[in-house]
């Protein structure tokens, strides 16, 4: 599969300015590193998530891809083209939409907004109306095309911003916290539009910067975990947790479990995070735990349960959620 976005050892530092003294003594300023040696590759097609807590460097990374911010060091290529060397060619390949869209003219209608931007994109007047009508249909706003944008809902404004970008026929869409201001229902509708239309129908590559784990799980086949300017892991959603948390998570379903068995399991070296649900251990309980070595520790735990008079009905390995992964990053960083 071809990689359409490639970053190699990308750094970005900003001068730290906390007062007039820092402005005057500019040669003595300290630096804040937003990105600190980021390398990653994004394959063509589908959605790729850039995940991490606030302040991780997600927005800076997207702005570097667009050419709005230049890297301090490193190489950034979009479709094999260097971003810093050919910014005008890069802008033809990308569309950048933020979760707080402020580049629409609210007193103009949706159609008028798109016609204005079509002229900025140098789309010939003979094609202008046809293309505007096409993108309005794609984002399902044709019914509201002649309504002033000030009367649009937040979700409609997001879709209009996407329609504006589609006028330029970009190969790659960059979405920065796309559902930040949306209610849960509107967010799900936008997710469905991104997945069913932008990716499945139009075949676009979508990069999504988010800390919404549900959003990433729904949309993304691959993710990169960014924290304090560093890529901590990059892989499929199923594998990325294992890269960061070197313990396997298991659920053991029980018919019965004597009270003293929990203490015995907790004492086993290599077994961690033992939790019983419900906590009183009544019939049909579930024991959750993580282990360093499943082949050694799971049989040992099951044997302890049986020896204690308990009865195991089912054992299954569970994938760690993206929320678990982000929490693990935050705890290790503090």
PDB file of N, CA and C in Angstrom, residues 114-115 118-119 121-135 167 169:
ATOM      1  N   UNK A 114     -19.755  28.984  -1.183  1.00  0.00           N
ATOM      2  CA  UNK A 114     -19.028  28.050  -2.044  1.00  0.00           C
ATOM      3  C   UNK A 114     -18.643  28.693  -3.369  1.00  0.00           C
ATOM      4  N   UNK A 115     -19.493  29.540  -3.931  1.00  0.00           N
ATOM      5  CA  UNK A 115     -19.163  30.217  -5.185  1.00  0.00           C
ATOM      6  C   UNK A 115     -17.976  31.161  -4.982  1.00  0.00           C
ATOM      7  N   UNK A 118     -14.929  28.978  -4.733  1.00  0.00           N
ATOM      8  CA  UNK A 118     -14.631  28.403  -6.049  1.00  0.00           C
ATOM      9  C   UNK A 118     -13.837  29.388  -6.898  1.00  0.00           C
ATOM     10  N   UNK A 119     -14.165  30.680  -6.776  1.00  0.00           N
ATOM     11  CA  UNK A 119     -13.409  31.689  -7.526  1.00  0.00           C
ATOM     12  C   UNK A 119     -11.983  31.801  -6.991  1.00  0.00           C
ATOM     13  N   UNK A 121     -10.322  29.348  -5.755  1.00  0.00           N
ATOM     14  CA  UNK A 121      -9.636  28.151  -6.236  1.00  0.00           C
ATOM     15  C   UNK A 121      -9.414  28.190  -7.746  1.00  0.00           C
ATOM     16  N   UNK A 122      -9.824  29.314  -8.378  1.00  0.00           N
ATOM     17  CA  UNK A 122      -9.644  29.527  -9.823  1.00  0.00           C
ATOM     18  C   UNK A 122     -10.394  28.483 -10.647  1.00  0.00           C
ATOM     19  N   UNK A 123     -11.560  28.088 -10.164  1.00  0.00           N
ATOM     20  CA  UNK A 123     -12.419  27.198 -10.942  1.00  0.00           C
ATOM     21  C   UNK A 123     -13.121  28.037 -12.008  1.00  0.00           C
ATOM     22  N   UNK A 124     -13.047  27.653 -13.265  1.00  0.00           N
ATOM     23  CA  UNK A 124     -13.660  28.447 -14.338  1.00  0.00           C
ATOM     24  C   UNK A 124     -15.146  28.709 -14.082  1.00  0.00           C
ATOM     25  N   UNK A 125     -15.628  29.888 -14.461  1.00  0.00           N
ATOM     26  CA  UNK A 125     -17.024  30.255 -14.219  1.00  0.00           C
ATOM     27  C   UNK A 125     -17.991  29.283 -14.882  1.00  0.00           C
ATOM     28  N   UNK A 126     -17.559  28.701 -15.998  1.00  0.00           N
ATOM     29  CA  UNK A 126     -18.429  27.756 -16.699  1.00  0.00           C
ATOM     30  C   UNK A 126     -18.663  26.472 -15.885  1.00  0.00           C
ATOM     31  N   UNK A 127     -17.737  26.167 -14.955  1.00  0.00           N
ATOM     32  CA  UNK A 127     -17.862  24.957 -14.135  1.00  0.00           C
ATOM     33  C   UNK A 127     -18.295  25.271 -12.702  1.00  0.00           C
ATOM     34  N   UNK A 128     -18.273  26.557 -12.347  1.00  0.00           N
ATOM     35  CA  UNK A 128     -18.481  26.975 -10.968  1.00  0.00           C
ATOM     36  C   UNK A 128     -19.794  26.452 -10.394  1.00  0.00           C
ATOM     37  N   UNK A 129     -20.904  26.756 -11.066  1.00  0.00           N
ATOM     38  CA  UNK A 129     -22.205  26.376 -10.518  1.00  0.00           C
ATOM     39  C   UNK A 129     -22.374  24.865 -10.448  1.00  0.00           C
ATOM     40  N   UNK A 130     -21.915  24.158 -11.488  1.00  0.00           N
ATOM     41  CA  UNK A 130     -22.047  22.710 -11.495  1.00  0.00           C
ATOM     42  C   UNK A 130     -21.289  22.082 -10.315  1.00  0.00           C
ATOM     43  N   UNK A 131     -20.071  22.547 -10.074  1.00  0.00           N
ATOM     44  CA  UNK A 131     -19.264  21.967  -9.002  1.00  0.00           C
ATOM     45  C   UNK A 131     -19.837  22.314  -7.637  1.00  0.00           C
ATOM     46  N   UNK A 132     -20.348  23.541  -7.504  1.00  0.00           N
ATOM     47  CA  UNK A 132     -20.965  23.939  -6.235  1.00  0.00           C
ATOM     48  C   UNK A 132     -22.171  23.048  -5.957  1.00  0.00           C
ATOM     49  N   UNK A 133     -23.009  22.821  -6.972  1.00  0.00           N
ATOM     50  CA  UNK A 133     -24.177  21.962  -6.793  1.00  0.00           C
ATOM     51  C   UNK A 133     -23.754  20.530  -6.430  1.00  0.00           C
ATOM     52  N   UNK A 134     -22.671  20.053  -7.033  1.00  0.00           N
ATOM     53  CA  UNK A 134     -22.206  18.693  -6.772  1.00  0.00           C
ATOM     54  C   UNK A 134     -21.771  18.516  -5.323  1.00  0.00           C
ATOM     55  N   UNK A 135     -20.960  19.466  -4.828  1.00  0.00           N
ATOM     56  CA  UNK A 135     -20.454  19.299  -3.454  1.00  0.00           C
ATOM     57  C   UNK A 135     -21.566  19.518  -2.428  1.00  0.00           C
ATOM     58  N   UNK A 167     -14.307  21.309  -3.233  1.00  0.00           N
ATOM     59  CA  UNK A 167     -14.258  22.040  -4.505  1.00  0.00           C
ATOM     60  C   UNK A 167     -12.870  21.943  -5.142  1.00  0.00           C
ATOM     61  N   UNK A 169     -10.970  19.407  -5.000  1.00  0.00           N
ATOM     62  CA  UNK A 169     -10.694  17.994  -5.298  1.00  0.00           C
ATOM     63  C   UNK A 169      -9.438  17.484  -4.600  1.00  0.00           C
TER      64      UNK A 169
END
